Coordinates of C-alpha atoms and ligand atoms in Angstrom, one line a residue:
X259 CA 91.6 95.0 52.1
X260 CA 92.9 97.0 49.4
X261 CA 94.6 99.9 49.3
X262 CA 95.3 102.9 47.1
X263 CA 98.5 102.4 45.4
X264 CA 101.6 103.5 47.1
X265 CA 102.7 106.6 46.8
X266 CA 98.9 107.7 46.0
X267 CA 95.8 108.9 47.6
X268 CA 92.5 109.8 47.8
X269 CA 91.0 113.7 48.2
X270 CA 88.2 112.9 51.1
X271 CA 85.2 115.4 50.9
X272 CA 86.3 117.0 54.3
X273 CA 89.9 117.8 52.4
X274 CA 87.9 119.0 49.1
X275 CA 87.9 122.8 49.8
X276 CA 91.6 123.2 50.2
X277 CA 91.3 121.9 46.4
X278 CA 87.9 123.8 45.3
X279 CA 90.1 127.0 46.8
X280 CA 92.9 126.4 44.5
X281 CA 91.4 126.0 41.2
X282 CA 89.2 129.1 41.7
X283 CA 92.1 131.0 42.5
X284 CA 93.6 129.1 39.6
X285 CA 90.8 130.2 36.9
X286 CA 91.2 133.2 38.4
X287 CA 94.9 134.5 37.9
X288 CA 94.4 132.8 34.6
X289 CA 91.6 135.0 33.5
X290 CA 93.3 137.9 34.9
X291 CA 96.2 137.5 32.6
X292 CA 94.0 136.0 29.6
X293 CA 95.7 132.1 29.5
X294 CA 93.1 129.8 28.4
X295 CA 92.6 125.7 29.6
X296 CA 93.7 123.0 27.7
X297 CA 93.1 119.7 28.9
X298 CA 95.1 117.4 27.0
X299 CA 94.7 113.3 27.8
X300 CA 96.3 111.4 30.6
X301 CA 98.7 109.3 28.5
X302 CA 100.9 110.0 25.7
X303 CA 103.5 108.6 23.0
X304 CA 106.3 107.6 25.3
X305 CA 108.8 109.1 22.9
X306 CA 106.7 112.6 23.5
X307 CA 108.7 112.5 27.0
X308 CA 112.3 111.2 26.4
X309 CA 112.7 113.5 23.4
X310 CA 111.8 116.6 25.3
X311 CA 112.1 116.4 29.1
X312 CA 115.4 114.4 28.1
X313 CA 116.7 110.9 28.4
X314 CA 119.6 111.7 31.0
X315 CA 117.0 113.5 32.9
X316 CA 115.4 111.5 36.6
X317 CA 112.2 111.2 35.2
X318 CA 112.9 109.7 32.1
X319 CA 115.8 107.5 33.4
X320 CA 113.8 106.3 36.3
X321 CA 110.4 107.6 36.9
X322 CA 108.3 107.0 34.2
X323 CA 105.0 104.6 34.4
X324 CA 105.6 103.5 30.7
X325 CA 103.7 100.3 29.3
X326 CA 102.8 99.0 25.9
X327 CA 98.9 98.8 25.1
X328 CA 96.9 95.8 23.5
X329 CA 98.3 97.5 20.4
X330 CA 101.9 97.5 20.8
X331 CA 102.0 100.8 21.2
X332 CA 104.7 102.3 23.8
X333 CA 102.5 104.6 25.9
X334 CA 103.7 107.1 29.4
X335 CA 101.3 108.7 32.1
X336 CA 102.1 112.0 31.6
X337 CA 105.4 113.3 34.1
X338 CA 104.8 116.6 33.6
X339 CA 102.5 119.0 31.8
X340 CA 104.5 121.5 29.2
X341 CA 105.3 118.7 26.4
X342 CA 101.8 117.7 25.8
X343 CA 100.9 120.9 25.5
X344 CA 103.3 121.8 23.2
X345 CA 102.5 118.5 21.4
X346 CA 98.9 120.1 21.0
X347 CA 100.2 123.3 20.1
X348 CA 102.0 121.6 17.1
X349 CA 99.7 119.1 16.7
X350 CA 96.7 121.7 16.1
X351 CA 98.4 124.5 14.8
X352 CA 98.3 127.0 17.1
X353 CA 101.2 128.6 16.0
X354 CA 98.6 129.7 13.2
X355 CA 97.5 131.8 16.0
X356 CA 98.5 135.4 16.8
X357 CA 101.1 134.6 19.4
X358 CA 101.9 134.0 21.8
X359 CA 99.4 131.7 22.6
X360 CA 98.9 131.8 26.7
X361 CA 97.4 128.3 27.5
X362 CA 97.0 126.7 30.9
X363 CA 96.1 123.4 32.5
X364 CA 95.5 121.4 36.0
X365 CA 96.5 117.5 35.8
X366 CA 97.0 114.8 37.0
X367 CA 101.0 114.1 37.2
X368 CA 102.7 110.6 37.6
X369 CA 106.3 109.8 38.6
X370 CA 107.6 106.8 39.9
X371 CA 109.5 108.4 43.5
X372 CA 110.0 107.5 46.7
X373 CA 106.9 108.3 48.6
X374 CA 107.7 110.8 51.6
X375 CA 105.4 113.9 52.8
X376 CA 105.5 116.1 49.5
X377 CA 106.2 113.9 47.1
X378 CA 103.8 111.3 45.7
X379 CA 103.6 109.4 42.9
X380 CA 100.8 110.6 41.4
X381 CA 100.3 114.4 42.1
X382 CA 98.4 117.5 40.4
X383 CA 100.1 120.1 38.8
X384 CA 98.5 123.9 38.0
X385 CA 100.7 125.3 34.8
X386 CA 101.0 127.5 32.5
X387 CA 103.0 128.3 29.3
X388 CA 103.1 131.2 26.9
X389 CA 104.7 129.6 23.4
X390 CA 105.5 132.1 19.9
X391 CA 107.3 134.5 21.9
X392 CA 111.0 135.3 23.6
X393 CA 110.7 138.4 24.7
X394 CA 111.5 139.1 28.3
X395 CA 108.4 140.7 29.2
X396 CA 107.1 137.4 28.5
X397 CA 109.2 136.0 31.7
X398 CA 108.3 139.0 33.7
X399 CA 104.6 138.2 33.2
X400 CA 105.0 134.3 33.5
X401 CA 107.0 135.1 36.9
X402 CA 104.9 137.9 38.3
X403 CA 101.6 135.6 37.8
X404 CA 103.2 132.8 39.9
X405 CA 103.9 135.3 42.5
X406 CA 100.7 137.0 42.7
X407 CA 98.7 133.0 42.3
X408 CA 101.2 132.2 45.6
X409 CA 100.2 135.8 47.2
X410 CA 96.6 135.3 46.2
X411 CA 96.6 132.2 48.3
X412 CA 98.1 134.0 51.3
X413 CA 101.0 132.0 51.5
X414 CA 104.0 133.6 52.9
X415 CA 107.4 133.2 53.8
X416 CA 108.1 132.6 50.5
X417 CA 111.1 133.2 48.3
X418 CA 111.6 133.9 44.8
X419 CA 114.9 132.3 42.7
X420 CA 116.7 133.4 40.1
X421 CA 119.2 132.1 37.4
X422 CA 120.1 132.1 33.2
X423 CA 121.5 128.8 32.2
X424 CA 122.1 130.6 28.9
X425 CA 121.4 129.0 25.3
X426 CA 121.9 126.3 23.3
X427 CA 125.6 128.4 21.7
X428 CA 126.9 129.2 25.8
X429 CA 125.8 126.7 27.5
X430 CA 128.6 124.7 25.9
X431 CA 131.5 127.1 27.1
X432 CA 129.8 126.8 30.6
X433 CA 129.8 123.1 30.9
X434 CA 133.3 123.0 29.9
X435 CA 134.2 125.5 32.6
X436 CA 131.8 123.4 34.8
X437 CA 133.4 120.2 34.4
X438 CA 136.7 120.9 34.8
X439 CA 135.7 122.1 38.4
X440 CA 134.5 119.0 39.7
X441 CA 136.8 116.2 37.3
X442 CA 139.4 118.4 40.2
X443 CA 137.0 117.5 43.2
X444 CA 135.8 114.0 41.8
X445 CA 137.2 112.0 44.3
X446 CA 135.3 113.6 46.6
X447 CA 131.7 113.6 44.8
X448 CA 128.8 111.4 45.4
X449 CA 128.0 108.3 43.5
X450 CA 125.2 110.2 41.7
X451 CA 127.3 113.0 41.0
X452 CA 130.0 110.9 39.5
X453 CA 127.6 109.8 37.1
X454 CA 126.1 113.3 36.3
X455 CA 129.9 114.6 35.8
X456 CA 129.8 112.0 32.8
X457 CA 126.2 112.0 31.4
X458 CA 124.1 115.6 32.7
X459 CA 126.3 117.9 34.1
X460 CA 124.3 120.4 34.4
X461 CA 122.2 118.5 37.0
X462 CA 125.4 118.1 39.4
X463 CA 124.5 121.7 40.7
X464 CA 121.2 120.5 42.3
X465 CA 123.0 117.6 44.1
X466 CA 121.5 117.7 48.1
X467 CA 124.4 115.3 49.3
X468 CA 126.4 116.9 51.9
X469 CA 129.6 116.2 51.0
X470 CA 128.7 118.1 47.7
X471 CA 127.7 120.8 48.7
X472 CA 131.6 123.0 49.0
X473 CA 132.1 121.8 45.3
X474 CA 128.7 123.3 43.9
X475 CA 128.6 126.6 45.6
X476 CA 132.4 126.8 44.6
X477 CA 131.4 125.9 41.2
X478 CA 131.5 128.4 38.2
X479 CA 128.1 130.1 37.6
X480 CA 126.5 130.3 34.6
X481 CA 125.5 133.8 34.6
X482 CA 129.1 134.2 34.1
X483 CA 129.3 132.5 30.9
X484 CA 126.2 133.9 29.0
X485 CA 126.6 135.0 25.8
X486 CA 125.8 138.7 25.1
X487 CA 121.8 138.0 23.5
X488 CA 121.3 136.2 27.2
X489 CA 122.8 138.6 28.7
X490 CA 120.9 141.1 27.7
X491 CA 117.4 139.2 28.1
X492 CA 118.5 138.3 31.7
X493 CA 119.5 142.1 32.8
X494 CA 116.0 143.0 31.1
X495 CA 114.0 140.4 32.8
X496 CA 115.7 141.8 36.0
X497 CA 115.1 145.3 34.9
X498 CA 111.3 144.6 35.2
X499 CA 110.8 142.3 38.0
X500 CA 112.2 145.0 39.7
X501 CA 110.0 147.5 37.9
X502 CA 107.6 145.0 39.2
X503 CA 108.5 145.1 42.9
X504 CA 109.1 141.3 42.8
X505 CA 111.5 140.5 45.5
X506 CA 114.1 138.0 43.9
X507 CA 116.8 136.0 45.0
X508 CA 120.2 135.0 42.4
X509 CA 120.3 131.4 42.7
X510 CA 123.4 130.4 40.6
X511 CA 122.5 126.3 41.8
X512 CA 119.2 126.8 40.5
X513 CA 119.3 124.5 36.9
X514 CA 116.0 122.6 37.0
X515 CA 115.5 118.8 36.6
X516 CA 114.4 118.9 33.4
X517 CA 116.7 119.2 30.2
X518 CA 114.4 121.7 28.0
X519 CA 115.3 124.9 29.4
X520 CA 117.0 127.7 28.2
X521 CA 117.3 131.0 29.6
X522 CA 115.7 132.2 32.3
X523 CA 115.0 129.3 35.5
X524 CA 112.9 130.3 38.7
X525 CA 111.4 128.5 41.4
X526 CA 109.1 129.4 44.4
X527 CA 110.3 128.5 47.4
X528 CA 109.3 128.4 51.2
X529 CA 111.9 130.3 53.4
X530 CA 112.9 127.1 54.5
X531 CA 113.4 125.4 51.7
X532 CA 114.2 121.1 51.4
X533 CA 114.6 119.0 48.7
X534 CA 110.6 118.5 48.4
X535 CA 109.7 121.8 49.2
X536 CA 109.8 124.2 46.0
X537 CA 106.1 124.8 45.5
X538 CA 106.7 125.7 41.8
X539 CA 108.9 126.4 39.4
X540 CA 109.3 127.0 35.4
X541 CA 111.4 128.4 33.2
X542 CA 112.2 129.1 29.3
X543 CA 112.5 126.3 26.8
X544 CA 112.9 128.4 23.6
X545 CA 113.8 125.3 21.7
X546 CA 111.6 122.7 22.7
X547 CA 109.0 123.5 19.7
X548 CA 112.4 122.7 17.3
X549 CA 113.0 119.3 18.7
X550 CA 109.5 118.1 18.7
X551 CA 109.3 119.0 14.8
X552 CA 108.0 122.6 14.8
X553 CA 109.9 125.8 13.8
X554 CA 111.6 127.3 16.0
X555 CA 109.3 129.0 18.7
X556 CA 110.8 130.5 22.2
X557 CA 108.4 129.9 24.8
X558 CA 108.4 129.7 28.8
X559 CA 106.1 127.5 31.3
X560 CA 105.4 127.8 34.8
X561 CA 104.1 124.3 37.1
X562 CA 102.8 124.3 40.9
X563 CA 102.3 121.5 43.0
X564 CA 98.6 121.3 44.7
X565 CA 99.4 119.1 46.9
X566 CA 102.6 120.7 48.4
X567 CA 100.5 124.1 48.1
X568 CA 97.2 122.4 50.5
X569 CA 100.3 120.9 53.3
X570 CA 101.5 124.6 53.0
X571 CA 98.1 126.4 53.7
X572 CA 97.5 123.9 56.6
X573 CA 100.9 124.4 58.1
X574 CA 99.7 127.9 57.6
X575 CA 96.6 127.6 59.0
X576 CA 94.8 129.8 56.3
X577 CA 91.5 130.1 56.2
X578 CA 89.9 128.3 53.6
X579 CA 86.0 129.2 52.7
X580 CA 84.0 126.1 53.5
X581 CA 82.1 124.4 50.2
X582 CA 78.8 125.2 50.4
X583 CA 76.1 122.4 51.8
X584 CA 72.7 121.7 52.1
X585 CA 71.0 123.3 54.8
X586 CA 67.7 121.1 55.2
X587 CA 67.2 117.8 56.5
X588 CA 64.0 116.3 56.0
X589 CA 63.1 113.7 58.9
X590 CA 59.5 111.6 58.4
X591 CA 57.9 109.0 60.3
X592 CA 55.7 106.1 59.0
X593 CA 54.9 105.3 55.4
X594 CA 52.7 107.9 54.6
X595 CA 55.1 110.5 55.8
X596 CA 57.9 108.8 53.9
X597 CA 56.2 109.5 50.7
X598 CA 55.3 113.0 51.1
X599 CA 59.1 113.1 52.4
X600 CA 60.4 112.1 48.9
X601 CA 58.1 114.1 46.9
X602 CA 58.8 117.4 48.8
X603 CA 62.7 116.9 48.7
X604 CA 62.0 117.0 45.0
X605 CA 59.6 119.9 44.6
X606 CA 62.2 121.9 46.7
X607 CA 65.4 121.1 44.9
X608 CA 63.4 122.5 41.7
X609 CA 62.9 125.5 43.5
X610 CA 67.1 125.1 44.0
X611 CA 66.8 124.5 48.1
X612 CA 69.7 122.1 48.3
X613 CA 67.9 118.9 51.2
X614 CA 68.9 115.4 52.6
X615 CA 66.5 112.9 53.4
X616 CA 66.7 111.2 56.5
X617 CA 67.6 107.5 56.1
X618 CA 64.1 105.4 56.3
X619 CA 63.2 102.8 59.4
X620 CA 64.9 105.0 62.1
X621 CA 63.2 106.8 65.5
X622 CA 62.8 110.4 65.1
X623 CA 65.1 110.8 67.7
X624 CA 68.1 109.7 65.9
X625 CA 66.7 111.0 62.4
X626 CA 67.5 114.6 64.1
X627 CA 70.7 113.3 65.7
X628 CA 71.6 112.7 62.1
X629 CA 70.6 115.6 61.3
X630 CA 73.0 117.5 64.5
X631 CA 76.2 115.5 63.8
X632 CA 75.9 116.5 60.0
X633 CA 76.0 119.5 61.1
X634 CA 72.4 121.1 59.7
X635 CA 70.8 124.1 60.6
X636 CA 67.0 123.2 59.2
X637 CA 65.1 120.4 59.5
X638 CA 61.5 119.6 57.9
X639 CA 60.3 117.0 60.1
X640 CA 57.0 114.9 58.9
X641 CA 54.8 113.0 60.8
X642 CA 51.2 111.2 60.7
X643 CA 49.7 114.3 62.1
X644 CA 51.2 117.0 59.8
X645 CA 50.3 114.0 56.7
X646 CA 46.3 114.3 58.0
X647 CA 46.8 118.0 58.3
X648 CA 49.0 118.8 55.1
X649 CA 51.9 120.5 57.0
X650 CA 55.2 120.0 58.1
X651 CA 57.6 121.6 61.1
X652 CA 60.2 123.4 60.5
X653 CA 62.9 122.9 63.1
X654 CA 65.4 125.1 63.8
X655 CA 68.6 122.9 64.7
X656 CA 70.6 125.5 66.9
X657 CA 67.8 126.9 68.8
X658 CA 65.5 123.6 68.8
X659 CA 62.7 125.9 67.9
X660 CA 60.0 124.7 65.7
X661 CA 57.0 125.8 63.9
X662 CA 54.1 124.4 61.9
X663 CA 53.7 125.6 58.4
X664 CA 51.4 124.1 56.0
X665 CA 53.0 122.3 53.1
X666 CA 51.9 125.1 50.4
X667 CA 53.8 127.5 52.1
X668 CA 57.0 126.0 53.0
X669 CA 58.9 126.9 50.1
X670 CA 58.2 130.2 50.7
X671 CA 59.1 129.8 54.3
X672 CA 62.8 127.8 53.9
X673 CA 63.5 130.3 51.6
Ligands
AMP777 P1 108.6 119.9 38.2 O1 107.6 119.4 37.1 O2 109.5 118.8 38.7 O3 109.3 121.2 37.8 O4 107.7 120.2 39.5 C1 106.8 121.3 39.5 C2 106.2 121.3 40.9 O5 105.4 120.1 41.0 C3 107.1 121.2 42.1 O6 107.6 122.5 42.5 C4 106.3 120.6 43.1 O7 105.4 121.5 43.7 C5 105.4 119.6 42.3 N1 105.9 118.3 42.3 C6 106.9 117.7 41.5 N2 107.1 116.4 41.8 C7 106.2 116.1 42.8 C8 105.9 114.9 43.5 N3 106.5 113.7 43.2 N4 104.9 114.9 44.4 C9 104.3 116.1 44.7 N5 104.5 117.3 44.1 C10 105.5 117.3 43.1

């Protein structure tokens, strides 16, 4: 028997409105704040990824499902969403556009990780960037949307965090001040962080390994270090989240596992949070645009994980509204009947009454059972008699009632 791949799996109709839920609340918080869709493909120039999500970085070191086509061509599943789309915003010119250009996207996501509840290898992502603009109203909006999609959902317990990892010009003074903290403790680190003291320092703040832990929250924060423009943008960006009422926490650990950002990093967390539990998270990457070839453009992205949102409505037991199904079940017995079955589940789904037909060659009897454990109200049940007589009963599943109506008028009837 085959399975589907590791790490992978499928949506089953009964799980489908947990996903329906999302996207409309998705295309809804979108239109509210006027982002757009852009769907760009599943695969991309492998290069696309190392440039900007950064070589140092898990996903390009280890995670990538990178192959080379018939053509010779090095190609990657996409790991994340915001470097396409800023690929398609250089690609197509958008910076042409008035900016900045508010664009969003749901996708498929692929990462080679260990599988373990909230972390897959193929996963969906709902994001959002705004590109062509720095100013920090821009973060304000980019944060207060995520907040309101999360509170839209009625999801709660959950926490907002908060850092500046500075720019391109502090960041260097930081990571000095940074490294010489741990080089003092680096007996003591991980094997991980060892090699993150060497090649991404940055990253050795998000280390989960216990024995770690004293040295990051000891270690110098880089709100400390910003430079005065950063500064600034950060104590504005507070200014309004607070104008905002947007409860947020200062997160000085909070750096981000990718190496594009600049500024302001956030993620959304459950009160409880664990290494696979952040339900989102974005951030400024003001020079991103730069590296891929453009001129320079500040910009800032937001991502959510579906998946880790649907475990958290379940665990929440919110109420999701049920996809809508057809009503009417048509049972029929004998030949004839099964012909005027098929042309009257026709004539009513052009008049948009949504009906099943009952499978052919079974008793009545379990044509309605059918009919029960599907979970149907109506039935339109045709037999020789209502053939002869050009009718057809209309059966009530819950109440078992049933009535004959003849076939001219049961349109008008279901309806
Ligand atoms: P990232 O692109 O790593 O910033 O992740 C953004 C969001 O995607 C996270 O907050 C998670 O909700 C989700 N996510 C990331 N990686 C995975 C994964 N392997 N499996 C499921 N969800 C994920």
């Amino acid at each position: 028997m085959y399975q589907a791949p590791r790490g992978t799996f499928d949506i089953l109709p009964k799980e489908q409105a947990y996903w329906r839920y999302i996207e409309q609340k998705v295309v809804n918080i979108c239109q509210l704040y006027g982002y757009e869709r852009i769907d760009a493909p599943v695969f991309e120039d492998s290069q696309l990824f190392s440039r900007s999500v950064g070589k140092e970085t898990d996903i390009v070191d280890k995670q990538m499902y990178t192959f080379k086509d018939r053509g010779g061509n090095s190609l990657t599943l996409r790991p994340e969403g915001t470097a396409p789309v800023c690929r398609a915003y250089l690609e197509h010119g958008l910076h042409n556009l008035p900016q900045p250009v508010r664009l969003y996207y749901l996708a498929a996501i692929f990462r080679y990780e260990r599988p373990q509840s909230g972390r897959y290898r193929q996963h969906h992502q709902f994001g959002y960037e705004a590109i062509g603009d720095g100013d920090p109203t821009l973060d304000a909006e980019v944060i207060d949307m995520a907040w309101r999609f999360f509170t839209s959902l009625s999801l709660r317990h959950l926490s907002l965090q908060l850092n500046s990892i500075g720019c391109k010009k502090c960041r260097r003074q930081y990571l000095a001040a940074l490294k010489e903290h741990y080089a003092r403790s680096s007996k003591n680190l991980c094997s991980d962080c060892k090699t993150r003291l060497k090649r991404n320092p940055l990253r050795l703040l998000d280390c989960k390994k216990r024995q770690c832990q004293p040295i990051a929250d000891s270690a110098p924060r880089s709100t400390d270090y910003l430079c005065s423009e950063c500064e600034k943008h950060f104590s504005q960006l507070k200014r309004y989240l607070k104008l905002l009422k947007i409860p947020f926490t200062l997160n000085h650990r909070l750096v981000r596992g990718l190496d594009y950002y600049t500024r302001t990093v956030f993620e959304i967390q459950p009160e409880k949070a664990t290494a696979q539990s952040a339900l989102g998270g974005g951030g400024r990457y003001d020079d991103l645009i730069e590296e891929l070839g453009g001129k320079p453009t500040p910009a800032i992205g937001f991502g959510a994980g579906l998946e880790r949102i649907v475990l958290n409505l379940k665990k929440e037991s919110a109420p999701i509204p049920p996809l809508p199904r057809p009503q009417l079940f048509i049972a029929h017995l004998g030949d004839a009947a099964t012909e005027d079955a098929v042309k009257l589940a026709a004539s009513l789904r052009k008049a948009g009454i949504a009906a099943v037909i009952a499978p052919a060659g079974k008793s009545l009897k379990s044509q309605l059972r059918q009919a029960n454990s599907l979970g149907f109200t109506k039935a339109v049940i045709i037999g020789e008699d209502e053939v002869k007589s050009g009718t057809a009963i209309v059966r009530d599943m819950t109440t078992s009632q049933q009535k004959t109506v003849p076939l001219p008028q049961l349109e008008r009837e279901l309806k």
